[in-house]
CSV table of C-alpha atoms in Angstrom, one decimal:
chain,number,residue,atom,x,y,z
D,1,MET,CA,81.5,-5.7,-41.0
D,2,THR,CA,80.6,-6.3,-37.3
D,3,ALA,CA,77.8,-8.7,-37.8
D,4,VAL,CA,78.3,-11.7,-35.4
D,5,ARG,CA,78.0,-15.1,-36.9
D,6,PRO,CA,75.3,-17.3,-35.2
D,7,GLY,CA,77.8,-19.9,-34.2
D,8,ASP,CA,80.0,-17.4,-32.4
D,9,ILE,CA,77.3,-15.7,-30.3
D,10,GLU,CA,77.2,-17.9,-27.2
D,11,ASP,CA,81.0,-17.7,-26.9
D,12,LEU,CA,80.8,-13.9,-27.3
D,13,ILE,CA,78.3,-13.7,-24.5
D,14,ARG,CA,80.3,-15.9,-22.2
D,15,ARG,CA,83.6,-14.0,-22.7
D,16,GLY,CA,82.0,-10.6,-23.1
D,17,PRO,CA,82.2,-8.3,-26.2
D,18,ASP,CA,85.0,-5.8,-26.5
D,19,PRO,CA,84.3,-3.1,-23.9
D,20,ARG,CA,85.4,-0.5,-26.4
D,21,ILE,CA,82.3,-1.3,-28.6
D,22,PRO,CA,79.5,0.8,-27.0
D,23,VAL,CA,76.5,-0.4,-29.1
D,24,ILE,CA,75.1,-3.9,-29.4
D,25,LEU,CA,72.0,-4.6,-31.5
D,26,VAL,CA,70.2,-7.8,-30.7
D,27,TYR,CA,67.5,-8.8,-33.2
D,28,GLY,CA,65.7,-11.7,-34.9
D,29,PRO,CA,62.5,-13.7,-35.2
D,30,ASP,CA,63.0,-15.6,-31.9
D,31,THR,CA,61.7,-13.0,-29.5
D,32,GLY,CA,62.5,-15.1,-26.4
D,33,LEU,CA,66.1,-15.6,-27.5
D,34,VAL,CA,66.4,-11.9,-28.4
D,35,THR,CA,65.3,-10.9,-24.9
D,36,GLU,CA,67.5,-13.5,-23.2
D,37,ARG,CA,70.6,-12.4,-25.0
D,38,ALA,CA,69.9,-8.7,-24.6
D,39,LYS,CA,69.5,-9.2,-20.9
D,40,ALA,CA,72.7,-11.2,-20.7
D,41,LEU,CA,74.7,-8.5,-22.6
D,42,ALA,CA,73.3,-5.6,-20.6
D,43,GLU,CA,73.6,-7.2,-17.1
D,44,GLY,CA,76.8,-9.0,-17.9
D,45,PHE,CA,78.6,-5.6,-18.4
D,46,LEU,CA,77.9,-4.5,-14.8
D,47,PRO,CA,79.4,-5.5,-11.5
D,48,ASP,CA,75.9,-5.3,-9.9
D,49,ALA,CA,73.0,-5.6,-12.3
D,50,SER,CA,70.5,-5.0,-9.5
D,51,ASP,CA,71.8,-1.4,-9.1
D,52,PRO,CA,69.0,0.8,-10.7
D,53,PHE,CA,71.5,3.6,-11.3
D,54,ALA,CA,73.8,1.3,-13.3
D,55,LEU,CA,71.1,-0.4,-15.4
D,56,VAL,CA,68.8,1.9,-17.3
D,57,LYS,CA,65.9,0.5,-19.3
D,58,ILE,CA,64.3,2.7,-22.0
D,59,ASP,CA,61.4,2.0,-24.3
D,60,GLY,CA,62.3,2.2,-27.9
D,61,ASP,CA,59.4,4.5,-28.8
D,62,VAL,CA,60.7,7.0,-26.2
D,63,VAL,CA,64.1,7.0,-27.8
D,64,ALA,CA,62.6,7.3,-31.3
D,65,SER,CA,60.6,10.4,-30.2
D,66,ASP,CA,63.6,12.1,-28.7
D,67,PRO,CA,66.8,10.8,-30.5
D,68,GLY,CA,69.0,13.0,-28.2
D,69,ARG,CA,67.8,11.1,-25.1
D,70,LEU,CA,70.0,8.2,-25.9
D,71,CYS,CA,73.1,10.4,-26.2
D,72,ASP,CA,72.2,12.1,-22.9
D,73,GLU,CA,71.9,8.8,-21.2
D,74,ALA,CA,75.2,7.5,-22.7
D,75,GLY,CA,77.0,10.6,-21.5
D,76,THR,CA,75.6,10.5,-17.9
D,77,VAL,CA,78.0,9.5,-15.2
D,78,GLY,CA,76.6,7.2,-12.5
D,79,LEU,CA,75.9,8.6,-9.0
D,80,PHE,CA,78.9,6.6,-7.6
D,81,GLY,CA,80.8,6.3,-10.9
D,82,GLY,CA,81.5,2.9,-12.5
D,83,LYS,CA,80.0,1.2,-15.4
D,84,ARG,CA,76.5,1.7,-16.8
D,85,ALA,CA,74.3,-0.2,-19.2
D,86,ILE,CA,71.4,1.2,-21.2
D,87,TRP,CA,68.9,-1.4,-22.4
D,88,VAL,CA,66.6,-0.1,-25.2
D,89,ARG,CA,63.5,-2.3,-25.3
D,90,PRO,CA,61.6,-2.9,-28.5
D,91,GLY,CA,59.1,-0.4,-29.8
D,92,SER,CA,57.1,0.3,-32.9
D,93,ARG,CA,59.1,3.2,-34.2
D,94,ASN,CA,62.5,3.6,-35.9
D,95,VAL,CA,65.4,4.1,-33.4
D,96,ALA,CA,68.1,4.2,-36.1
D,97,PRO,CA,68.6,8.0,-35.9
D,98,ALA,CA,69.1,7.8,-32.1
D,99,VAL,CA,71.6,5.0,-32.5
D,100,GLU,CA,73.4,6.8,-35.3
D,101,ALA,CA,73.7,9.8,-33.1
D,102,VAL,CA,75.2,7.9,-30.2
D,103,LEU,CA,77.7,6.2,-32.5
D,104,GLY,CA,79.0,9.6,-33.3
D,105,ILE,CA,80.0,10.6,-29.8
D,106,PRO,CA,82.6,9.4,-27.3
D,107,VAL,CA,81.1,6.8,-24.9
D,108,THR,CA,83.1,5.6,-21.9
D,109,ASP,CA,82.2,2.8,-19.4
D,110,THR,CA,78.7,2.5,-20.9
D,111,ARG,CA,77.2,-0.3,-23.0
D,112,ILE,CA,74.0,0.3,-25.0
D,113,VAL,CA,72.0,-2.8,-25.9
D,114,VAL,CA,69.3,-2.3,-28.4
D,115,GLU,CA,66.7,-5.0,-28.5
D,116,ALA,CA,64.7,-5.3,-31.8
D,117,GLY,CA,62.5,-7.7,-33.8
D,118,ASP,CA,63.1,-9.5,-37.0
D,119,LEU,CA,65.1,-7.0,-39.1
D,120,THR,CA,65.6,-7.5,-42.9
D,121,LYS,CA,69.1,-7.1,-44.3
D,122,GLY,CA,68.2,-3.7,-45.7
D,123,ASN,CA,66.7,-2.4,-42.4
D,124,PRO,CA,68.3,1.0,-41.5
D,125,LEU,CA,69.1,0.0,-37.9
D,126,ARG,CA,70.6,-3.4,-38.9
D,127,ALA,CA,72.6,-1.9,-41.7
D,128,LEU,CA,73.9,0.9,-39.5
D,129,CYS,CA,75.2,-1.5,-36.8
D,130,GLU,CA,76.6,-4.0,-39.3
D,131,LYS,CA,78.7,-1.3,-41.0
D,132,SER,CA,79.9,0.5,-37.9
D,133,GLN,CA,83.2,-0.4,-36.2
D,134,ARG,CA,81.7,0.8,-32.9
D,135,ALA,CA,78.7,-1.6,-32.9
D,136,LEU,CA,77.9,-5.3,-33.0
D,137,ALA,CA,74.8,-6.8,-34.7
D,138,VAL,CA,73.8,-10.1,-33.0
D,139,PRO,CA,71.2,-12.2,-34.8
D,140,CYS,CA,68.8,-14.5,-33.0
D,141,TYR,CA,67.3,-17.3,-35.1
D,142,PRO,CA,65.4,-20.3,-33.8
D,143,ASP,CA,67.5,-22.9,-32.1
D,144,ASP,CA,68.8,-25.9,-34.0
D,145,GLU,CA,69.3,-29.3,-32.3
D,146,ARG,CA,72.9,-28.4,-31.2
D,147,ALA,CA,71.8,-25.1,-29.6
D,148,LEU,CA,68.8,-26.8,-27.9
D,149,GLY,CA,71.2,-29.4,-26.5
D,150,ASP,CA,73.5,-26.7,-25.1
D,151,LEU,CA,70.5,-24.9,-23.6
D,152,ILE,CA,69.3,-28.0,-21.9
D,153,ASP,CA,72.7,-28.8,-20.5
D,154,ARG,CA,73.4,-25.3,-19.3
D,155,THR,CA,70.0,-24.8,-17.7
D,156,LEU,CA,70.0,-28.1,-15.9
D,157,ARG,CA,73.6,-27.7,-14.8
D,158,GLY,CA,72.7,-24.5,-13.1
D,159,LEU,CA,70.0,-26.3,-11.2
D,160,ASP,CA,72.4,-29.2,-10.2
D,161,LEU,CA,70.6,-31.7,-12.4
D,162,ARG,CA,71.8,-34.2,-15.0
D,163,ILE,CA,69.9,-35.8,-17.8
D,164,ASP,CA,70.2,-39.2,-19.3
D,165,ARG,CA,71.3,-39.4,-22.9
D,166,ASP,CA,68.0,-40.9,-24.3
D,167,ALA,CA,66.0,-38.4,-22.3
D,168,ARG,CA,68.1,-35.5,-23.6
D,169,GLU,CA,67.6,-36.7,-27.2
D,170,VAL,CA,63.8,-36.9,-26.8
D,171,LEU,CA,63.7,-33.5,-25.0
D,172,VAL,CA,65.6,-31.9,-27.9
D,173,ARG,CA,63.2,-33.2,-30.4
D,174,SER,CA,60.2,-32.1,-28.3
D,175,LEU,CA,61.3,-28.5,-28.0
D,176,GLY,CA,60.4,-25.9,-30.7
D,177,GLY,CA,62.1,-22.9,-32.2
D,178,ASP,CA,61.2,-20.3,-29.5
D,179,ARG,CA,63.8,-19.9,-26.8
D,180,ARG,CA,61.3,-18.6,-24.2
D,181,ALA,CA,59.0,-21.5,-24.7
D,182,SER,CA,61.9,-24.0,-24.6
D,183,LEU,CA,63.2,-22.5,-21.3
D,184,MET,CA,59.8,-22.8,-19.8
D,185,GLU,CA,59.6,-26.5,-20.7
D,186,ILE,CA,63.1,-27.2,-19.4
D,187,GLU,CA,62.4,-25.3,-16.1
D,188,LYS,CA,59.1,-27.2,-15.7
D,189,LEU,CA,60.9,-30.5,-16.2
D,190,ALA,CA,63.6,-29.4,-13.6
D,191,LEU,CA,60.9,-28.5,-11.1
D,192,TYR,CA,59.3,-31.9,-11.6
D,193,ALA,CA,62.6,-33.7,-11.1
D,194,ALA,CA,63.8,-31.6,-8.2
D,195,GLY,CA,65.7,-33.7,-5.7
D,196,LYS,CA,66.2,-36.7,-8.0
D,197,GLY,CA,69.6,-35.6,-9.2
D,198,SER,CA,69.1,-37.1,-12.7
D,199,ILE,CA,66.3,-36.7,-15.3
D,200,ALA,CA,65.2,-39.9,-17.0
D,201,LEU,CA,63.1,-40.6,-20.1
D,202,ASP,CA,60.0,-41.2,-18.1
D,203,ASP,CA,60.3,-37.7,-16.6
D,204,VAL,CA,60.5,-36.1,-20.0
D,205,GLU,CA,57.5,-38.1,-21.3
D,206,ALA,CA,55.5,-37.2,-18.2
D,207,VAL,CA,56.2,-33.4,-18.2
D,208,VAL,CA,57.2,-32.0,-21.6
D,209,SER,CA,53.8,-32.1,-23.3
D,210,ASP,CA,50.6,-30.3,-23.2
D,211,VAL,CA,47.6,-32.6,-22.6
D,212,ALA,CA,45.1,-30.7,-24.7
D,213,ALA,CA,47.6,-30.3,-27.5
D,214,SER,CA,48.5,-34.0,-27.3
D,215,VAL,CA,44.9,-35.1,-27.7
D,216,LEU,CA,44.4,-32.6,-30.5
D,217,ASN,CA,47.4,-34.0,-32.3
D,218,THR,CA,45.9,-37.5,-31.8
D,219,LEU,CA,42.7,-36.3,-33.5
D,220,ILE,CA,44.5,-34.7,-36.4
D,221,ASP,CA,46.8,-37.6,-36.9
D,222,ALA,CA,43.9,-40.0,-36.9
D,223,ALA,CA,42.1,-37.9,-39.6
D,224,PHE,CA,45.2,-37.9,-41.9
D,225,ASP,CA,45.8,-41.6,-41.1
D,226,GLY,CA,42.3,-42.4,-42.3
D,227,ARG,CA,41.1,-43.6,-38.9
D,228,ALA,CA,37.5,-42.4,-38.9
D,229,GLU,CA,36.4,-44.2,-35.7
D,230,THR,CA,39.1,-42.3,-33.7
D,231,VAL,CA,38.1,-39.1,-35.3
D,232,GLU,CA,34.5,-39.6,-34.2
D,233,ARG,CA,35.5,-40.5,-30.7
D,234,ASP,CA,38.0,-37.6,-30.1
D,235,SER,CA,35.6,-35.1,-31.8
D,236,ARG,CA,33.0,-36.0,-29.2
D,237,ARG,CA,35.6,-35.5,-26.4
D,238,PHE,CA,36.4,-32.0,-27.7
D,239,ARG,CA,32.7,-31.1,-27.9
D,240,GLN,CA,32.3,-32.2,-24.3
D,241,GLU,CA,35.3,-30.1,-23.2
D,242,GLY,CA,34.0,-27.1,-25.1
D,243,LEU,CA,37.0,-26.6,-27.3
D,244,ASP,CA,36.3,-24.1,-30.1
D,245,PRO,CA,35.6,-26.0,-33.4
D,246,GLY,CA,37.4,-23.3,-35.4
D,247,GLN,CA,40.5,-23.8,-33.3
D,248,VAL,CA,40.4,-27.6,-34.0
D,249,LEU,CA,40.1,-27.0,-37.8
D,250,GLY,CA,42.8,-24.3,-37.6
D,251,SER,CA,45.2,-26.7,-36.1
D,252,ALA,CA,44.3,-29.3,-38.7
D,253,LEU,CA,44.9,-26.7,-41.5
D,254,ARG,CA,48.3,-25.8,-40.1
D,255,HIS,CA,49.1,-29.5,-40.1
D,256,ALA,CA,48.0,-29.9,-43.7
D,257,THR,CA,50.1,-27.0,-44.9
D,258,ALA,CA,53.1,-28.3,-42.9
D,259,LEU,CA,52.8,-31.7,-44.7
D,260,LEU,CA,52.4,-29.9,-48.0
D,261,ALA,CA,55.5,-27.8,-47.5
D,262,LEU,CA,57.5,-30.9,-46.6
D,263,ARG,CA,56.4,-32.7,-49.7
D,264,LEU,CA,57.1,-29.7,-52.0
D,265,ASP,CA,60.5,-28.8,-50.4
D,266,ASN,CA,61.7,-32.4,-50.4
D,267,PRO,CA,60.5,-34.1,-53.6
D,268,ASP,CA,63.3,-36.7,-53.7
D,269,LYS,CA,63.3,-37.6,-50.0
D,270,THR,CA,61.7,-40.6,-48.3
D,271,PRO,CA,58.9,-40.1,-45.8
D,272,ALA,CA,61.3,-40.9,-43.0
D,273,ALA,CA,63.7,-38.3,-44.1
D,274,MET,CA,61.0,-35.7,-44.5
D,275,ALA,CA,59.6,-36.5,-41.0
D,276,ALA,CA,63.1,-36.1,-39.6
D,277,ALA,CA,63.1,-32.5,-41.0
D,278,TRP,CA,60.0,-31.6,-39.0
D,279,ARG,CA,61.2,-29.3,-36.2
D,280,GLY,CA,59.8,-30.0,-32.8
D,281,LEU,CA,58.1,-33.2,-33.8
D,282,HIS,CA,57.4,-35.5,-30.8
D,283,PHE,CA,59.0,-38.9,-31.2
D,284,LYS,CA,55.7,-40.6,-30.5
D,285,ARG,CA,54.2,-39.0,-33.6
D,286,LYS,CA,57.1,-39.8,-35.9
D,287,ALA,CA,55.7,-43.1,-37.3
D,288,SER,CA,52.2,-41.5,-37.9
D,289,ILE,CA,53.8,-38.6,-39.8
D,290,GLU,CA,55.8,-40.9,-41.9
D,291,ARG,CA,52.6,-42.8,-42.9
D,292,GLN,CA,50.8,-39.5,-43.7
D,293,LEU,CA,53.7,-38.3,-45.9
D,294,SER,CA,53.5,-41.6,-47.8
D,295,LEU,CA,49.7,-41.5,-48.2
D,296,TRP,CA,49.2,-37.8,-49.0
D,297,GLY,CA,50.8,-36.4,-52.2
D,298,PRO,CA,50.9,-32.6,-53.0
D,299,GLY,CA,47.6,-32.8,-55.0
D,300,ARG,CA,45.6,-34.5,-52.3
D,301,LEU,CA,47.1,-32.2,-49.6
D,302,ARG,CA,46.0,-29.2,-51.6
D,303,GLN,CA,42.5,-30.7,-51.6
D,304,ALA,CA,42.7,-31.2,-47.8
D,305,VAL,CA,43.8,-27.6,-47.3
D,306,GLU,CA,40.8,-26.4,-49.3
D,307,ILE,CA,38.4,-28.6,-47.3
D,308,LEU,CA,39.8,-27.3,-44.0
D,309,GLN,CA,39.8,-23.6,-45.2
D,310,GLN,CA,36.2,-23.9,-46.1
D,311,GLY,CA,35.5,-25.6,-42.8
D,312,VAL,CA,37.2,-22.8,-40.8
D,313,LEU,CA,35.2,-20.2,-42.6
D,314,ALA,CA,31.9,-22.0,-42.2
D,315,CYS,CA,32.6,-22.5,-38.4
D,316,ARG,CA,33.1,-18.8,-38.0
D,317,ARG,CA,29.8,-18.0,-39.6
D,318,ALA,CA,27.8,-20.7,-37.8
D,319,GLU,CA,26.1,-21.1,-34.4
D,320,PRO,CA,28.2,-23.0,-31.9
D,321,THR,CA,26.2,-26.3,-32.2
D,322,LEU,CA,26.3,-26.2,-35.9
D,323,ALA,CA,30.0,-25.3,-35.9
D,324,GLU,CA,30.8,-28.5,-34.0
D,325,ALA,CA,29.0,-30.6,-36.6
D,326,LEU,CA,30.8,-28.8,-39.4
D,327,ALA,CA,34.2,-29.3,-37.8
D,328,SER,CA,33.5,-33.0,-37.3
D,329,ALA,CA,32.3,-33.4,-40.9
D,330,ALA,CA,35.4,-31.7,-42.3
D,331,LEU,CA,37.7,-34.0,-40.3
D,332,LEU,CA,35.7,-37.1,-41.3
D,333,ARG,CA,36.1,-36.1,-45.0
D,334,ILE,CA,39.8,-35.9,-44.4
D,335,ALA,CA,39.7,-39.3,-42.7
D,336,GLU,CA,37.8,-40.9,-45.6
D,337,ALA,CA,40.3,-39.5,-48.1
D,338,GLY,CA,43.1,-40.9,-45.9
D,339,ARG,CA,41.4,-44.3,-45.8
D,340,ARG,CA,41.3,-44.4,-49.6
D,341,ARG,CA,45.1,-44.8,-49.8
């Protein structure tokens, strides 16, 4: 088996895979991480990644339509000799036959990196690369706290910045499971703190949050906390800003289903322990989420999900003015239910 264990991947990329292995499959649900690792593996093989004759990018659908194309590219000698890398970008068609063909021919001084999406264990491309001694299969799953911490340190170190311990802890908890989105947040923070040398907690709180999303979370938390007055106030604010009522209720529905999943998956845990399991939860919302988990049992959460589903459907069918009233009414129903402890 040549499937790489998740914990070994960063070290593999740093030191470089065995150059005698010509094919590397990079796949997984985290598309940002897949692209980042595919890029690192393709460019890291070359002395000069900016050389267009050395780095060849091919769309996966092109390879799928002409399986022999990949073998032809793998057998091509560069204009000035030296190493070459072929980066097969994701497409909608099956590239397994092309990869199987290239695994059957001699390949020298060429690395073929195949970028793919979330492949099941029985997927032909994944199974092919995991079984072959001439290929590596590199999975890319959402970052855990340790991986996020390493990403923060590595990115900031490259920008000559340090980060205080408390700021780092909050930043880790604020980032989600998508590598591209996490990198954008870290780079935005680094730009904000440029010239300071060190990033403090105040910097993280000032930068790593979306204002509209923060206010929307405040509205949703108020509803599930049973604070009807706050719901009325923030609902008016969103109406004035022209936010789509269906989007508001859709976010509330996702929140309700997340709470329900936590309750069902952790029946014996305390609200604090369940809140700690919520990936990407901002530290300022932690106390509110703990209260909500203590107030809302699975039965009541199912009722909330039903209310919100009906509200989303009604908003889609209604005129804009009526949709705003329907969204406010649905959230106030949730707030009244939350008030009744």
